Amino acid sequence: MSTAFLVVTALGVLFNGAAAVTYLIGHEYPKTQADMKGIPRKYVPVLGLLLAAGTVGLLAGLALPLVGTLAACGLVLYFIGAIGAHLRVGSHNIVGGIVFLLTAVAVLVLGLLDHGAW
């Protein structure tokens, strides 16, 4: 495993894990974001579970590359959706989403370069 892949994966785990905890503990920030985007608050824990699953998948991907590849793909799709939801309501506060998206893309690309798709 390359050092770049390990470092970027660690960043992805840190970023997404922290976000998942924020969503799952009922912090007010994800709730206000959901309100702003017109998403019912009952979906905030579901979004947190998706982030948690992506985090666990990235970690598992260190031992099982296919799982990491699938987790990174899922996170890329998640953050494309999140950025799209912001833009849909006219919010241009997307820098955080772009950072998360680029991290997931970097994990995906470096993982594919490091060990291939499988």
PDB file of C-alpha atoms in Angstrom:
ATOM      1  CA  MET A   1       0.000   0.000   0.000  1.00  0.00           C
ATOM      2  CA  SER A   2       1.272   3.407  -0.887  1.00  0.00           C
ATOM      3  CA  THR A   3       1.770   6.074   1.736  1.00  0.00           C
ATOM      4  CA  ALA A   4      -0.433   8.493  -0.216  1.00  0.00           C
ATOM      5  CA  PHE A   5      -3.296   5.981  -0.232  1.00  0.00           C
ATOM      6  CA  LEU A   6      -2.961   5.353   3.511  1.00  0.00           C
ATOM      7  CA  VAL A   7      -2.835   9.080   4.349  1.00  0.00           C
ATOM      8  CA  VAL A   8      -5.809  10.000   2.173  1.00  0.00           C
ATOM      9  CA  THR A   9      -7.803   7.036   3.485  1.00  0.00           C
ATOM     10  CA  ALA A  10      -7.032   8.122   7.060  1.00  0.00           C
ATOM     11  CA  LEU A  11      -8.263  11.635   6.210  1.00  0.00           C
ATOM     12  CA  GLY A  12     -11.415  10.198   4.657  1.00  0.00           C
ATOM     13  CA  VAL A  13     -12.060   8.100   7.748  1.00  0.00           C
ATOM     14  CA  LEU A  14     -11.476  11.096  10.015  1.00  0.00           C
ATOM     15  CA  PHE A  15     -13.663  13.507   8.020  1.00  0.00           C
ATOM     16  CA  ASN A  16     -16.551  11.120   7.403  1.00  0.00           C
ATOM     17  CA  GLY A  17     -16.395   9.590  10.864  1.00  0.00           C
ATOM     18  CA  ALA A  18     -16.628  13.016  12.488  1.00  0.00           C
ATOM     19  CA  ALA A  19     -19.510  13.985  10.207  1.00  0.00           C
ATOM     20  CA  ALA A  20     -21.318  10.708  10.942  1.00  0.00           C
ATOM     21  CA  VAL A  21     -21.027  11.268  14.689  1.00  0.00           C
ATOM     22  CA  THR A  22     -22.346  14.820  14.284  1.00  0.00           C
ATOM     23  CA  TYR A  23     -25.370  13.527  12.400  1.00  0.00           C
ATOM     24  CA  LEU A  24     -26.010  10.597  14.725  1.00  0.00           C
ATOM     25  CA  ILE A  25     -25.771  12.418  18.076  1.00  0.00           C
ATOM     26  CA  GLY A  26     -28.474  14.866  17.082  1.00  0.00           C
ATOM     27  CA  HIS A  27     -26.284  17.954  16.749  1.00  0.00           C
ATOM     28  CA  GLU A  28     -28.179  21.014  15.585  1.00  0.00           C
ATOM     29  CA  TYR A  29     -26.006  21.743  12.502  1.00  0.00           C
ATOM     30  CA  PRO A  30     -27.185  18.782  10.380  1.00  0.00           C
ATOM     31  CA  LYS A  31     -30.773  19.548  11.357  1.00  0.00           C
ATOM     32  CA  THR A  32     -30.538  23.169  10.213  1.00  0.00           C
ATOM     33  CA  GLN A  33     -28.852  22.017   7.005  1.00  0.00           C
ATOM     34  CA  ALA A  34     -31.717  19.588   6.381  1.00  0.00           C
ATOM     35  CA  ASP A  35     -34.242  22.370   7.028  1.00  0.00           C
ATOM     36  CA  MET A  36     -32.445  24.672   4.611  1.00  0.00           C
ATOM     37  CA  LYS A  37     -32.473  21.995   1.892  1.00  0.00           C
ATOM     38  CA  GLY A  38     -36.103  21.018   2.511  1.00  0.00           C
ATOM     39  CA  ILE A  39     -35.177  17.543   3.749  1.00  0.00           C
ATOM     40  CA  PRO A  40     -37.324  16.179   6.601  1.00  0.00           C
ATOM     41  CA  ARG A  41     -35.364  15.937   9.853  1.00  0.00           C
ATOM     42  CA  LYS A  42     -36.263  12.269  10.184  1.00  0.00           C
ATOM     43  CA  TYR A  43     -33.712  11.588   7.420  1.00  0.00           C
ATOM     44  CA  VAL A  44     -30.786  13.152   9.297  1.00  0.00           C
ATOM     45  CA  PRO A  45     -29.955   9.901  11.171  1.00  0.00           C
ATOM     46  CA  VAL A  46     -30.210   7.987   7.883  1.00  0.00           C
ATOM     47  CA  LEU A  47     -27.672  10.336   6.328  1.00  0.00           C
ATOM     48  CA  GLY A  48     -25.478   9.818   9.397  1.00  0.00           C
ATOM     49  CA  LEU A  49     -25.729   6.046   8.955  1.00  0.00           C
ATOM     50  CA  LEU A  50     -24.679   6.397   5.313  1.00  0.00           C
ATOM     51  CA  LEU A  51     -21.639   8.405   6.392  1.00  0.00           C
ATOM     52  CA  ALA A  52     -20.857   5.847   9.095  1.00  0.00           C
ATOM     53  CA  ALA A  53     -21.151   2.996   6.592  1.00  0.00           C
ATOM     54  CA  GLY A  54     -18.773   4.834   4.261  1.00  0.00           C
ATOM     55  CA  THR A  55     -16.330   5.337   7.113  1.00  0.00           C
ATOM     56  CA  VAL A  56     -16.401   1.677   8.111  1.00  0.00           C
ATOM     57  CA  GLY A  57     -16.091   0.707   4.452  1.00  0.00           C
ATOM     58  CA  LEU A  58     -12.989   2.838   3.988  1.00  0.00           C
ATOM     59  CA  LEU A  59     -11.425   1.215   7.045  1.00  0.00           C
ATOM     60  CA  ALA A  60     -12.385  -2.270   5.894  1.00  0.00           C
ATOM     61  CA  GLY A  61     -10.936  -1.419   2.496  1.00  0.00           C
ATOM     62  CA  LEU A  62      -7.465  -1.485   3.983  1.00  0.00           C
ATOM     63  CA  ALA A  63      -7.879  -5.265   4.342  1.00  0.00           C
ATOM     64  CA  LEU A  64     -10.512  -5.882   1.645  1.00  0.00           C
ATOM     65  CA  PRO A  65      -9.806  -3.570  -1.311  1.00  0.00           C
ATOM     66  CA  LEU A  66     -13.156  -4.183  -3.038  1.00  0.00           C
ATOM     67  CA  VAL A  67     -15.022  -2.985   0.062  1.00  0.00           C
ATOM     68  CA  GLY A  68     -12.936   0.188   0.147  1.00  0.00           C
ATOM     69  CA  THR A  69     -13.548   0.822  -3.542  1.00  0.00           C
ATOM     70  CA  LEU A  70     -17.296   0.412  -3.087  1.00  0.00           C
ATOM     71  CA  ALA A  71     -17.290   2.635   0.018  1.00  0.00           C
ATOM     72  CA  ALA A  72     -15.368   5.367  -1.804  1.00  0.00           C
ATOM     73  CA  CYS A  73     -17.825   5.144  -4.735  1.00  0.00           C
ATOM     74  CA  GLY A  74     -20.728   5.452  -2.313  1.00  0.00           C
ATOM     75  CA  LEU A  75     -19.190   8.490  -0.639  1.00  0.00           C
ATOM     76  CA  VAL A  76     -18.556  10.141  -4.013  1.00  0.00           C
ATOM     77  CA  LEU A  77     -22.226   9.701  -4.873  1.00  0.00           C
ATOM     78  CA  TYR A  78     -23.294  10.905  -1.415  1.00  0.00           C
ATOM     79  CA  PHE A  79     -21.343  14.151  -1.723  1.00  0.00           C
ATOM     80  CA  ILE A  80     -22.403  14.776  -5.305  1.00  0.00           C
ATOM     81  CA  GLY A  81     -25.963  14.553  -3.969  1.00  0.00           C
ATOM     82  CA  ALA A  82     -25.171  16.816  -1.023  1.00  0.00           C
ATOM     83  CA  ILE A  83     -23.621  19.478  -3.252  1.00  0.00           C
ATOM     84  CA  GLY A  84     -26.556  19.181  -5.634  1.00  0.00           C
ATOM     85  CA  ALA A  85     -28.999  19.643  -2.750  1.00  0.00           C
ATOM     86  CA  HIS A  86     -27.214  22.849  -1.758  1.00  0.00           C
ATOM     87  CA  LEU A  87     -27.235  24.204  -5.292  1.00  0.00           C
ATOM     88  CA  ARG A  88     -30.896  23.235  -5.771  1.00  0.00           C
ATOM     89  CA  VAL A  89     -31.965  25.634  -3.018  1.00  0.00           C
ATOM     90  CA  GLY A  90     -29.568  28.373  -4.103  1.00  0.00           C
ATOM     91  CA  SER A  91     -26.984  27.819  -1.373  1.00  0.00           C
ATOM     92  CA  HIS A  92     -23.401  28.352  -2.469  1.00  0.00           C
ATOM     93  CA  ASN A  93     -21.993  27.158   0.844  1.00  0.00           C
ATOM     94  CA  ILE A  94     -20.463  24.087  -0.783  1.00  0.00           C
ATOM     95  CA  VAL A  95     -16.773  24.339   0.079  1.00  0.00           C
ATOM     96  CA  GLY A  96     -17.073  21.696   2.814  1.00  0.00           C
ATOM     97  CA  GLY A  97     -18.942  19.347   0.495  1.00  0.00           C
ATOM     98  CA  ILE A  98     -16.309  19.828  -2.190  1.00  0.00           C
ATOM     99  CA  VAL A  99     -13.527  19.007   0.284  1.00  0.00           C
ATOM    100  CA  PHE A 100     -15.343  15.822   1.338  1.00  0.00           C
ATOM    101  CA  LEU A 101     -16.030  14.945  -2.318  1.00  0.00           C
ATOM    102  CA  LEU A 102     -12.411  15.480  -3.357  1.00  0.00           C
ATOM    103  CA  THR A 103     -11.236  13.363  -0.428  1.00  0.00           C
ATOM    104  CA  ALA A 104     -13.539  10.509  -1.469  1.00  0.00           C
ATOM    105  CA  VAL A 105     -12.399  10.830  -5.101  1.00  0.00           C
ATOM    106  CA  ALA A 106      -8.763  10.789  -3.979  1.00  0.00           C
ATOM    107  CA  VAL A 107      -9.323   7.630  -1.912  1.00  0.00           C
ATOM    108  CA  LEU A 108     -11.037   6.009  -4.878  1.00  0.00           C
ATOM    109  CA  VAL A 109      -8.378   6.963  -7.432  1.00  0.00           C
ATOM    110  CA  LEU A 110      -5.408   6.170  -5.203  1.00  0.00           C
ATOM    111  CA  GLY A 111      -6.988   2.876  -4.196  1.00  0.00           C
ATOM    112  CA  LEU A 112      -7.523   1.916  -7.819  1.00  0.00           C
ATOM    113  CA  LEU A 113      -3.949   2.865  -8.659  1.00  0.00           C
ATOM    114  CA  ASP A 114      -2.615   1.045  -5.613  1.00  0.00           C
ATOM    115  CA  HIS A 115      -4.438  -2.275  -5.848  1.00  0.00           C
ATOM    116  CA  GLY A 116      -6.804  -2.129  -8.807  1.00  0.00           C
ATOM    117  CA  ALA A 117     -10.561  -2.480  -8.681  1.00  0.00           C
ATOM    118  CA  TRP A 118     -10.495  -5.767  -6.750  1.00  0.00           C
TER     119      TRP A 118
END
